[in-house]
mmCIF file of C-alpha atoms in Angstrom:
data_model
loop_
_atom_site.group_PDB
_atom_site.id
_atom_site.type_symbol
_atom_site.label_atom_id
_atom_site.label_comp_id
_atom_site.label_asym_id
_atom_site.label_seq_id
_atom_site.Cartn_x
_atom_site.Cartn_y
_atom_site.Cartn_z
ATOM 1 C CA MET H 1 -16.443 -19.428 -3.497
ATOM 2 C CA ASN H 2 -15.290 -18.499 -0.004
ATOM 3 C CA GLY H 3 -11.800 -17.985 -1.375
ATOM 4 C CA VAL H 4 -13.070 -15.527 -4.003
ATOM 5 C CA ILE H 5 -15.078 -13.588 -1.398
ATOM 6 C CA THR H 6 -12.042 -13.462 0.902
ATOM 7 C CA ALA H 7 -9.837 -12.276 -1.967
ATOM 8 C CA LEU H 8 -12.349 -9.554 -2.951
ATOM 9 C CA ARG H 9 -12.670 -8.474 0.677
ATOM 10 C CA GLN H 10 -8.891 -8.235 0.994
ATOM 11 C CA LEU H 11 -8.744 -6.304 -2.280
ATOM 12 C CA ALA H 12 -11.290 -3.781 -0.964
ATOM 13 C CA HIS H 13 -9.320 -3.650 2.285
ATOM 14 C CA LEU H 14 -6.340 -2.327 0.277
ATOM 15 C CA PHE H 15 -8.165 0.967 -0.121
ATOM 16 C CA VAL H 16 -10.664 1.127 2.707
ATOM 17 C CA GLU H 17 -9.780 0.308 6.292
ATOM 18 C CA ASP H 18 -11.474 3.106 8.149
ATOM 19 C CA GLY H 19 -14.772 3.885 6.408
ATOM 20 C CA SER H 20 -14.974 7.440 7.730
ATOM 21 C CA LEU H 21 -11.543 8.347 6.294
ATOM 22 C CA ALA H 22 -12.459 6.877 2.901
ATOM 23 C CA LEU H 23 -15.772 8.778 2.895
ATOM 24 C CA ALA H 24 -14.038 12.009 3.892
ATOM 25 C CA ILE H 25 -11.497 11.597 1.060
ATOM 26 C CA LEU H 26 -14.240 10.909 -1.492
ATOM 27 C CA GLY H 27 -16.207 13.915 -0.175
ATOM 28 C CA VAL H 28 -13.165 16.175 -0.615
ATOM 29 C CA VAL H 29 -12.555 14.855 -4.158
ATOM 30 C CA ILE H 30 -16.218 15.427 -5.120
ATOM 31 C CA LEU H 31 -16.141 18.958 -3.645
ATOM 32 C CA ALA H 32 -12.902 19.739 -5.516
ATOM 33 C CA GLY H 33 -14.477 18.358 -8.703
ATOM 34 C CA LEU H 34 -17.550 20.564 -8.274
ATOM 35 C CA PHE H 35 -15.338 23.643 -7.823
ATOM 36 C CA ALA H 36 -13.145 22.649 -10.793
ATOM 37 C CA PHE H 37 -16.174 22.472 -13.098
ATOM 38 C CA GLY H 38 -18.125 25.300 -11.425
ATOM 39 C CA LEU H 39 -15.238 27.788 -11.379
ATOM 40 C CA PRO H 40 -13.178 26.936 -14.486
ATOM 41 C CA ASP H 41 -11.465 30.348 -14.377
ATOM 42 C CA HIS H 42 -10.107 29.659 -10.878
ATOM 43 C CA PRO H 43 -8.856 26.052 -11.019
ATOM 44 C CA LEU H 44 -6.454 26.571 -8.121
ATOM 45 C CA VAL H 45 -9.420 27.024 -5.779
ATOM 46 C CA ALA H 46 -10.328 23.401 -6.506
ATOM 47 C CA GLY H 47 -6.661 22.438 -6.066
ATOM 48 C CA ALA H 48 -6.516 24.144 -2.661
ATOM 49 C CA ILE H 49 -9.747 22.448 -1.571
ATOM 50 C CA LEU H 50 -8.343 19.074 -2.659
ATOM 51 C CA LEU H 51 -4.988 19.433 -0.916
ATOM 52 C CA LEU H 52 -6.131 21.141 2.284
ATOM 53 C CA GLY H 53 -9.234 18.945 2.485
ATOM 54 C CA CYS H 54 -7.132 15.770 2.399
ATOM 55 C CA LEU H 55 -4.676 17.078 4.995
ATOM 56 C CA GLY H 56 -7.589 18.181 7.204
ATOM 57 C CA ALA H 57 -9.351 14.821 6.812
ATOM 58 C CA LEU H 58 -6.172 13.015 7.875
ATOM 59 C CA ILE H 59 -5.613 15.128 10.980
ATOM 60 C CA ALA H 60 -9.302 14.978 11.972
ATOM 61 C CA ASN H 61 -9.371 11.193 11.569
ATOM 62 C CA VAL H 62 -6.182 10.640 13.574
ATOM 63 C CA ALA H 63 -7.388 12.975 16.342
ATOM 64 C CA ARG H 64 -10.744 11.173 16.484
ATOM 65 C CA ALA H 65 -9.037 7.761 16.690
ATOM 66 C CA ALA H 66 -6.788 9.012 19.500
ATOM 67 C CA ARG H 67 -9.771 10.489 21.406
ATOM 68 C CA GLY H 68 -11.689 7.226 20.971
ATOM 69 C CA THR H 69 -8.804 5.240 22.487
ATOM 70 C CA ARG H 70 -8.351 7.605 25.426
ATOM 71 C CA SER H 71 -12.051 7.615 26.305
ATOM 72 C CA ALA H 72 -12.312 3.800 25.970
ATOM 73 C CA MET Q 1 11.368 11.655 -18.849
ATOM 74 C CA SER Q 2 11.522 14.078 -15.925
ATOM 75 C CA TRP Q 3 13.565 12.813 -12.986
ATOM 76 C CA THR Q 4 11.407 14.925 -10.662
ATOM 77 C CA VAL Q 5 8.572 12.496 -11.368
ATOM 78 C CA ALA Q 6 10.562 9.346 -12.225
ATOM 79 C CA ALA Q 7 12.685 9.287 -9.064
ATOM 80 C CA PRO Q 8 9.742 9.504 -6.604
ATOM 81 C CA ALA Q 9 7.906 6.841 -8.680
ATOM 82 C CA VAL Q 10 10.882 4.448 -8.513
ATOM 83 C CA PHE Q 11 11.427 5.215 -4.819
ATOM 84 C CA ALA Q 12 7.718 4.820 -3.906
ATOM 85 C CA ALA Q 13 7.483 1.518 -5.801
ATOM 86 C CA PHE Q 14 10.729 0.257 -4.214
ATOM 87 C CA LEU Q 15 9.779 1.135 -0.622
ATOM 88 C CA SER Q 16 6.187 -0.098 -0.790
ATOM 89 C CA SER Q 17 7.273 -3.316 -2.515
ATOM 90 C CA LEU Q 18 9.848 -3.819 0.225
ATOM 91 C CA VAL Q 19 7.049 -3.787 2.851
ATOM 92 C CA GLU Q 20 4.804 -6.146 0.862
ATOM 93 C CA ALA Q 21 7.651 -8.516 -0.044
ATOM 94 C CA VAL Q 22 8.694 -8.811 3.615
ATOM 95 C CA GLU Q 23 5.106 -9.730 4.578
ATOM 96 C CA ALA Q 24 4.860 -12.340 1.790
ATOM 97 C CA LEU Q 25 8.291 -13.743 2.684
ATOM 98 C CA THR Q 26 7.218 -14.293 6.302
ATOM 99 C CA ILE Q 27 4.338 -16.555 5.185
ATOM 100 C CA VAL Q 28 6.411 -18.397 2.565
ATOM 101 C CA LEU Q 29 9.162 -19.034 5.136
ATOM 102 C CA ALA Q 30 6.583 -20.318 7.622
ATOM 103 C CA VAL Q 31 5.156 -22.685 4.984
ATOM 104 C CA GLY Q 32 8.623 -23.865 3.941
ATOM 105 C CA THR Q 33 9.818 -24.462 7.480
ATOM 106 C CA VAL Q 34 6.727 -26.307 8.704
ATOM 107 C CA ARG Q 35 5.434 -28.125 5.611
ATOM 108 C CA GLY Q 36 8.446 -28.304 3.295
ATOM 109 C CA TRP Q 37 10.077 -26.137 0.633
ATOM 110 C CA ARG Q 38 8.446 -27.877 -2.359
ATOM 111 C CA PRO Q 39 4.870 -26.688 -1.690
ATOM 112 C CA ALA Q 40 6.198 -23.298 -0.533
ATOM 113 C CA GLY Q 41 8.176 -22.879 -3.760
ATOM 114 C CA LEU Q 42 5.380 -24.137 -6.041
ATOM 115 C CA GLY Q 43 2.829 -21.876 -4.323
ATOM 116 C CA THR Q 44 5.173 -18.913 -4.754
ATOM 117 C CA LEU Q 45 5.808 -19.661 -8.439
ATOM 118 C CA ALA Q 46 2.076 -20.110 -9.128
ATOM 119 C CA GLY Q 47 1.380 -16.811 -7.328
ATOM 120 C CA LEU Q 48 4.015 -15.002 -9.392
ATOM 121 C CA ALA Q 49 2.546 -16.496 -12.588
ATOM 122 C CA VAL Q 50 -0.937 -15.199 -11.672
ATOM 123 C CA LEU Q 51 0.525 -11.739 -11.008
ATOM 124 C CA VAL Q 52 2.276 -11.713 -14.397
ATOM 125 C CA LEU Q 53 -1.026 -12.687 -16.083
ATOM 126 C CA ILE Q 54 -2.850 -9.865 -14.257
ATOM 127 C CA VAL Q 55 -0.223 -7.341 -15.412
ATOM 128 C CA LEU Q 56 -0.376 -8.629 -19.005
ATOM 129 C CA ALA Q 57 -4.181 -8.419 -18.975
ATOM 130 C CA LEU Q 58 -4.373 -4.973 -17.357
ATOM 131 C CA GLY Q 59 -1.595 -3.293 -19.365
ATOM 132 C CA PRO Q 60 -3.370 -3.065 -22.761
ATOM 133 C CA LEU Q 61 -6.658 -2.092 -21.048
ATOM 134 C CA LEU Q 62 -5.037 0.956 -19.452
ATOM 135 C CA ASP Q 63 -4.017 2.302 -22.876
ATOM 136 C CA ARG Q 64 -7.688 2.444 -23.909
ATOM 137 C CA VAL Q 65 -8.801 4.642 -20.994
ATOM 138 C CA PRO Q 66 -8.743 8.421 -21.686
ATOM 139 C CA LEU Q 67 -5.756 9.960 -19.876
ATOM 140 C CA ASN Q 68 -7.649 12.415 -17.653
ATOM 141 C CA LEU Q 69 -10.081 9.684 -16.564
ATOM 142 C CA LEU Q 70 -7.155 7.341 -15.850
ATOM 143 C CA GLN Q 71 -5.375 10.041 -13.825
ATOM 144 C CA LEU Q 72 -8.551 10.762 -11.847
ATOM 145 C CA ALA Q 73 -9.336 7.093 -11.119
ATOM 146 C CA ILE Q 74 -5.748 6.201 -10.236
ATOM 147 C CA GLY Q 75 -5.390 9.391 -8.178
ATOM 148 C CA ILE Q 76 -8.445 8.508 -6.084
ATOM 149 C CA LEU Q 77 -7.205 4.939 -5.510
ATOM 150 C CA LEU Q 78 -3.716 6.221 -4.651
ATOM 151 C CA LEU Q 79 -5.135 8.719 -2.193
ATOM 152 C CA LEU Q 80 -7.294 6.044 -0.515
ATOM 153 C CA PHE Q 81 -4.355 3.617 -0.401
ATOM 154 C CA GLY Q 82 -1.706 6.156 0.638
ATOM 155 C CA MET Q 83 -3.762 7.868 3.329
ATOM 156 C CA ARG Q 84 -4.774 4.461 4.720
ATOM 157 C CA TRP Q 85 -1.065 3.591 5.169
ATOM 158 C CA LEU Q 86 -0.284 7.053 6.507
ATOM 159 C CA ARG Q 87 -3.101 6.888 9.079
ATOM 160 C CA LYS Q 88 -2.019 3.410 10.194
ATOM 161 C CA ALA Q 89 1.648 4.416 10.506
ATOM 162 C CA ILE Q 90 0.696 7.535 12.509
ATOM 163 C CA LEU Q 91 -1.536 5.570 14.891
ATOM 164 C CA ARG Q 92 1.127 2.863 15.323
ATOM 165 C CA ALA Q 93 3.870 5.413 15.994
ATOM 166 C CA ALA Q 94 1.640 7.171 18.518
ATOM 167 C CA GLY Q 95 0.929 3.891 20.314
ATOM 168 C CA ILE Q 96 -2.792 3.904 19.491
ATOM 169 C CA ILE Q 97 -2.608 0.587 17.621
ATOM 170 C CA ALA Q 98 0.012 -2.168 17.911
ATOM 171 C CA MET Q 99 3.044 -2.296 15.625
ATOM 172 C CA HIS Q 100 3.107 -5.049 12.987
ATOM 173 C CA ASP Q 101 5.406 -7.780 14.259
ATOM 174 C CA GLU Q 102 6.933 -10.173 11.693
ATOM 175 C CA THR Q 103 8.049 -12.571 14.445
ATOM 176 C CA LEU Q 104 4.478 -12.751 15.737
ATOM 177 C CA ALA Q 105 3.077 -13.163 12.208
ATOM 178 C CA TYR Q 106 5.592 -15.972 11.569
ATOM 179 C CA ALA Q 107 4.745 -17.717 14.869
ATOM 180 C CA SER Q 108 1.009 -17.462 14.235
ATOM 181 C CA GLU Q 109 1.332 -18.794 10.660
ATOM 182 C CA THR Q 110 3.560 -21.718 11.694
ATOM 183 C CA ALA Q 111 1.172 -22.590 14.569
ATOM 184 C CA GLU Q 112 -1.791 -22.592 12.164
ATOM 185 C CA LEU Q 113 0.063 -24.734 9.610
ATOM 186 C CA ARG Q 114 1.025 -27.236 12.307
ATOM 187 C CA THR Q 115 -2.618 -27.663 13.386
ATOM 188 C CA GLN Q 116 -3.692 -28.453 9.807
ATOM 189 C CA GLN Q 117 -3.012 -32.126 9.100
ATOM 190 C CA SER Q 118 -0.891 -32.813 6.061
ATOM 191 C CA PRO Q 119 -2.474 -35.575 3.924
ATOM 192 C CA GLN Q 120 0.001 -38.472 4.054
ATOM 193 C CA GLN Q 121 -0.941 -39.986 0.700
ATOM 194 C CA ALA Q 122 -1.006 -36.799 -1.309
ATOM 195 C CA ARG Q 123 2.001 -36.201 -3.550
ATOM 196 C CA LEU Q 124 1.798 -32.467 -2.978
ATOM 197 C CA ASP Q 125 0.763 -30.646 0.187
ATOM 198 C CA TRP Q 126 -1.956 -28.478 -1.394
ATOM 199 C CA VAL Q 127 -2.891 -26.666 1.829
ATOM 200 C CA ALA Q 128 0.694 -25.491 2.255
ATOM 201 C CA ALA Q 129 1.066 -24.561 -1.414
ATOM 202 C CA LEU Q 130 -2.207 -22.608 -1.246
ATOM 203 C CA ALA Q 131 -1.057 -20.668 1.845
ATOM 204 C CA SER Q 132 2.118 -19.681 0.012
ATOM 205 C CA PHE Q 133 0.196 -18.882 -3.196
ATOM 206 C CA LYS Q 134 -2.340 -16.699 -1.343
ATOM 207 C CA ALA Q 135 0.370 -14.689 0.411
ATOM 208 C CA VAL Q 136 2.254 -14.022 -2.838
ATOM 209 C CA VAL Q 137 -0.897 -13.080 -4.784
ATOM 210 C CA LEU Q 138 -2.404 -10.815 -2.110
ATOM 211 C CA GLU Q 139 0.804 -8.968 -1.247
ATOM 212 C CA GLY Q 140 1.826 -8.996 -4.922
ATOM 213 C CA LEU Q 141 -1.485 -7.395 -5.951
ATOM 214 C CA GLU Q 142 -0.593 -4.422 -3.767
ATOM 215 C CA VAL Q 143 2.781 -4.186 -5.508
ATOM 216 C CA VAL Q 144 1.105 -4.398 -8.944
ATOM 217 C CA PHE Q 145 -1.398 -1.717 -7.971
ATOM 218 C CA ILE Q 146 1.334 0.619 -6.719
ATOM 219 C CA VAL Q 147 3.430 0.123 -9.853
ATOM 220 C CA ILE Q 148 0.420 0.844 -12.085
ATOM 221 C CA ALA Q 149 -0.735 3.732 -9.912
ATOM 222 C CA VAL Q 150 2.553 5.595 -9.728
ATOM 223 C CA GLY Q 151 3.555 4.706 -13.281
ATOM 224 C CA ALA Q 152 0.490 4.734 -15.513
ATOM 225 C CA GLY Q 153 -0.271 8.463 -15.505
ATOM 226 C CA ARG Q 154 3.007 9.531 -17.156
ATOM 227 C CA GLY Q 155 4.401 6.434 -18.842
ATOM 228 C CA LEU Q 156 6.518 5.510 -15.824
ATOM 229 C CA ILE Q 157 5.474 1.858 -15.612
ATOM 230 C CA VAL Q 158 8.981 0.643 -16.501
ATOM 231 C CA PRO Q 159 10.901 2.722 -13.880
ATOM 232 C CA ALA Q 160 8.261 1.872 -11.239
ATOM 233 C CA SER Q 161 8.494 -1.828 -12.158
ATOM 234 C CA ILE Q 162 12.291 -1.687 -11.832
ATOM 235 C CA GLY Q 163 11.898 -0.244 -8.320
ATOM 236 C CA ALA Q 164 9.392 -2.954 -7.359
ATOM 237 C CA ILE Q 165 11.393 -5.835 -8.841
ATOM 238 C CA ALA Q 166 14.584 -4.592 -7.139
ATOM 239 C CA ALA Q 167 12.791 -4.617 -3.768
ATOM 240 C CA CYS Q 168 11.337 -8.108 -4.296
ATOM 241 C CA VAL Q 169 14.713 -9.531 -5.401
ATOM 242 C CA LEU Q 170 16.442 -7.881 -2.426
ATOM 243 C CA VAL Q 171 13.929 -9.314 0.069
ATOM 244 C CA ALA Q 172 13.964 -12.772 -1.557
ATOM 245 C CA ALA Q 173 17.787 -12.825 -1.461
ATOM 246 C CA ALA Q 174 17.860 -11.700 2.177
ATOM 247 C CA GLY Q 175 15.212 -14.269 3.124
ATOM 248 C CA PHE Q 176 17.076 -17.018 1.256
ATOM 249 C CA ALA Q 177 20.283 -16.053 3.074
ATOM 250 C CA VAL Q 178 18.952 -15.814 6.628
ATOM 251 C CA HIS Q 179 15.992 -18.266 6.460
ATOM 252 C CA ARG Q 180 14.192 -16.168 9.057
ATOM 253 C CA PRO Q 181 11.539 -13.433 8.900
ATOM 254 C CA LEU Q 182 13.135 -10.039 8.243
ATOM 255 C CA THR Q 183 12.246 -8.468 11.581
ATOM 256 C CA ARG Q 184 14.756 -5.628 11.323
ATOM 257 C CA VAL Q 185 13.054 -3.957 8.389
ATOM 258 C CA PRO Q 186 11.551 -0.753 9.864
ATOM 259 C CA GLU Q 187 8.117 -1.482 8.459
ATOM 260 C CA ASN Q 188 6.259 1.379 10.113
ATOM 261 C CA THR Q 189 8.792 3.977 8.968
ATOM 262 C CA LEU Q 190 8.564 2.600 5.428
ATOM 263 C CA LYS Q 191 4.748 2.634 5.582
ATOM 264 C CA PHE Q 192 4.822 6.244 6.756
ATOM 265 C CA ALA Q 193 7.235 7.289 3.978
ATOM 266 C CA VAL Q 194 5.271 5.429 1.305
ATOM 267 C CA GLY Q 195 1.972 6.806 2.645
ATOM 268 C CA VAL Q 196 3.390 10.338 2.324
ATOM 269 C CA MET Q 197 4.574 9.742 -1.253
ATOM 270 C CA LEU Q 198 1.453 7.931 -2.487
ATOM 271 C CA SER Q 199 -0.843 10.567 -0.960
ATOM 272 C CA ALA Q 200 1.187 13.291 -2.696
ATOM 273 C CA PHE Q 201 0.965 11.411 -6.013
ATOM 274 C CA GLY Q 202 -2.774 10.903 -5.433
ATOM 275 C CA VAL Q 203 -3.502 14.616 -4.952
ATOM 276 C CA PHE Q 204 -1.328 15.442 -7.986
ATOM 277 C CA TRP Q 205 -3.039 12.924 -10.320
ATOM 278 C CA ILE Q 206 -6.555 13.879 -9.189
ATOM 279 C CA GLY Q 207 -5.698 17.522 -9.881
ATOM 280 C CA GLU Q 208 -4.332 16.622 -13.315
ATOM 281 C CA GLY Q 209 -7.483 14.617 -14.027
ATOM 282 C CA LEU Q 210 -9.635 17.599 -13.042
ATOM 283 C CA GLY Q 211 -7.554 19.933 -15.230
ATOM 284 C CA ILE Q 212 -5.923 21.850 -12.361
ATOM 285 C CA PRO Q 213 -2.655 23.479 -13.550
ATOM 286 C CA TRP Q 214 -0.467 22.878 -10.478
ATOM 287 C CA PRO Q 215 2.076 25.641 -9.847
ATOM 288 C CA GLY Q 216 5.559 24.282 -10.604
ATOM 289 C CA ALA Q 217 4.058 21.396 -12.644
ATOM 290 C CA ASP Q 218 5.732 18.094 -11.583
ATOM 291 C CA LEU Q 219 7.616 19.832 -8.761
ATOM 292 C CA ALA Q 220 4.262 20.230 -7.004
ATOM 293 C CA ILE Q 221 4.530 16.515 -6.033
ATOM 294 C CA VAL Q 222 7.581 17.309 -3.896
ATOM 295 C CA ALA Q 223 5.743 20.189 -2.204
ATOM 296 C CA PHE Q 224 2.689 17.981 -1.553
ATOM 297 C CA ALA Q 225 4.926 15.270 -0.094
ATOM 298 C CA GLY Q 226 6.481 17.883 2.204
ATOM 299 C CA LEU Q 227 3.042 18.963 3.389
ATOM 300 C CA PHE Q 228 1.858 15.385 4.003
ATOM 301 C CA LEU Q 229 5.096 14.755 5.909
ATOM 302 C CA VAL Q 230 4.588 17.806 8.142
ATOM 303 C CA PHE Q 231 0.921 17.004 8.757
ATOM 304 C CA GLY Q 232 1.765 13.326 9.364
ATOM 305 C CA LEU Q 233 4.339 14.229 12.001
ATOM 306 C CA ALA Q 234 1.902 16.717 13.533
ATOM 307 C CA GLY Q 235 -0.742 13.968 13.589
ATOM 308 C CA MET Q 236 1.653 11.705 15.512
ATOM 309 C CA GLY Q 237 2.188 14.418 18.126
ATOM 310 C CA LEU Q 238 -1.556 15.002 18.342
ATOM 311 C CA ALA Q 239 -2.440 11.322 18.728
ATOM 312 C CA ARG Q 240 0.446 10.430 21.056
ATOM 313 C CA ARG Q 241 -0.657 8.904 24.347
ATOM 314 C CA PRO Q 242 0.311 11.085 27.339
ATOM 315 C CA GLY Q 243 3.733 10.129 28.698
ATOM 316 C CA ARG Q 244 4.601 7.975 25.663
ATOM 317 C CA GLU Q 245 7.289 8.726 23.108
ATOM 318 C CA VAL Q 246 6.488 8.666 19.410
ATOM 319 C CA LEU Q 247 8.212 5.589 17.904
ATOM 320 C CA LEU Q 248 8.179 5.737 14.140
#
């Protein structure tokens, strides 16, 4: 049983290591989805939100991790 | 088949499988050296058999999922997976977290195996075989996921599998030849490159799943990869500790 739990935990760990980054990515995807369905005539708005949101989430997360280390 | 999409899929599968295969090899070598090559080999073969069964079970299921839903689901998983690798590679290069060290991983695994008593009467050292099996299955699952993720959206499973198998064969041959962990493989650079490519694929597939007509169609993947590369490098500069060089 422990082996199964460990395997499932490691499987989840494939996708989620830093919870805040995973949440930010999912938030960006949901926002892009809302724009894609809310503004079907302007699909590239959703595309821009998706791409720039992911890049922004990455930079913000890395900067926060670096700040956390420096202040520790 | 468009080479604009096929080539990055083969390359992404090859590079990411290279990283995973090196990590699995380190454990298998540790098991073989400390507890014998029979349990190490049997554990590896059993692990590979489980992976083949997973692929055979998952393959037909994927065909039943509507394409846009498949692209969306795989895109989200790719983005989570790719950006996780990208973040880790950036923080390692900037000196925020320690680099992965195969020599250290090998030493720690051999030390752990030495502390576990081998049952004298048993015909097979199950603890050792299980350690080898676990390493192959866990690292192999990542390879399987990457192959499915980069290949399933556009019928590129075969080219992606070729990339992954080539990497695994290459690492196995190198490990067999040197009988030591492959410490010279630039793991962090590979993780950074793969993180860039998988994140680009992730954004592309999610967009396809949402019905976004990307300008340039498949060529958009290359542009996304360029953007993730630029932002990744910028992230390294931003996170770099004062007075420390960035070591990718």
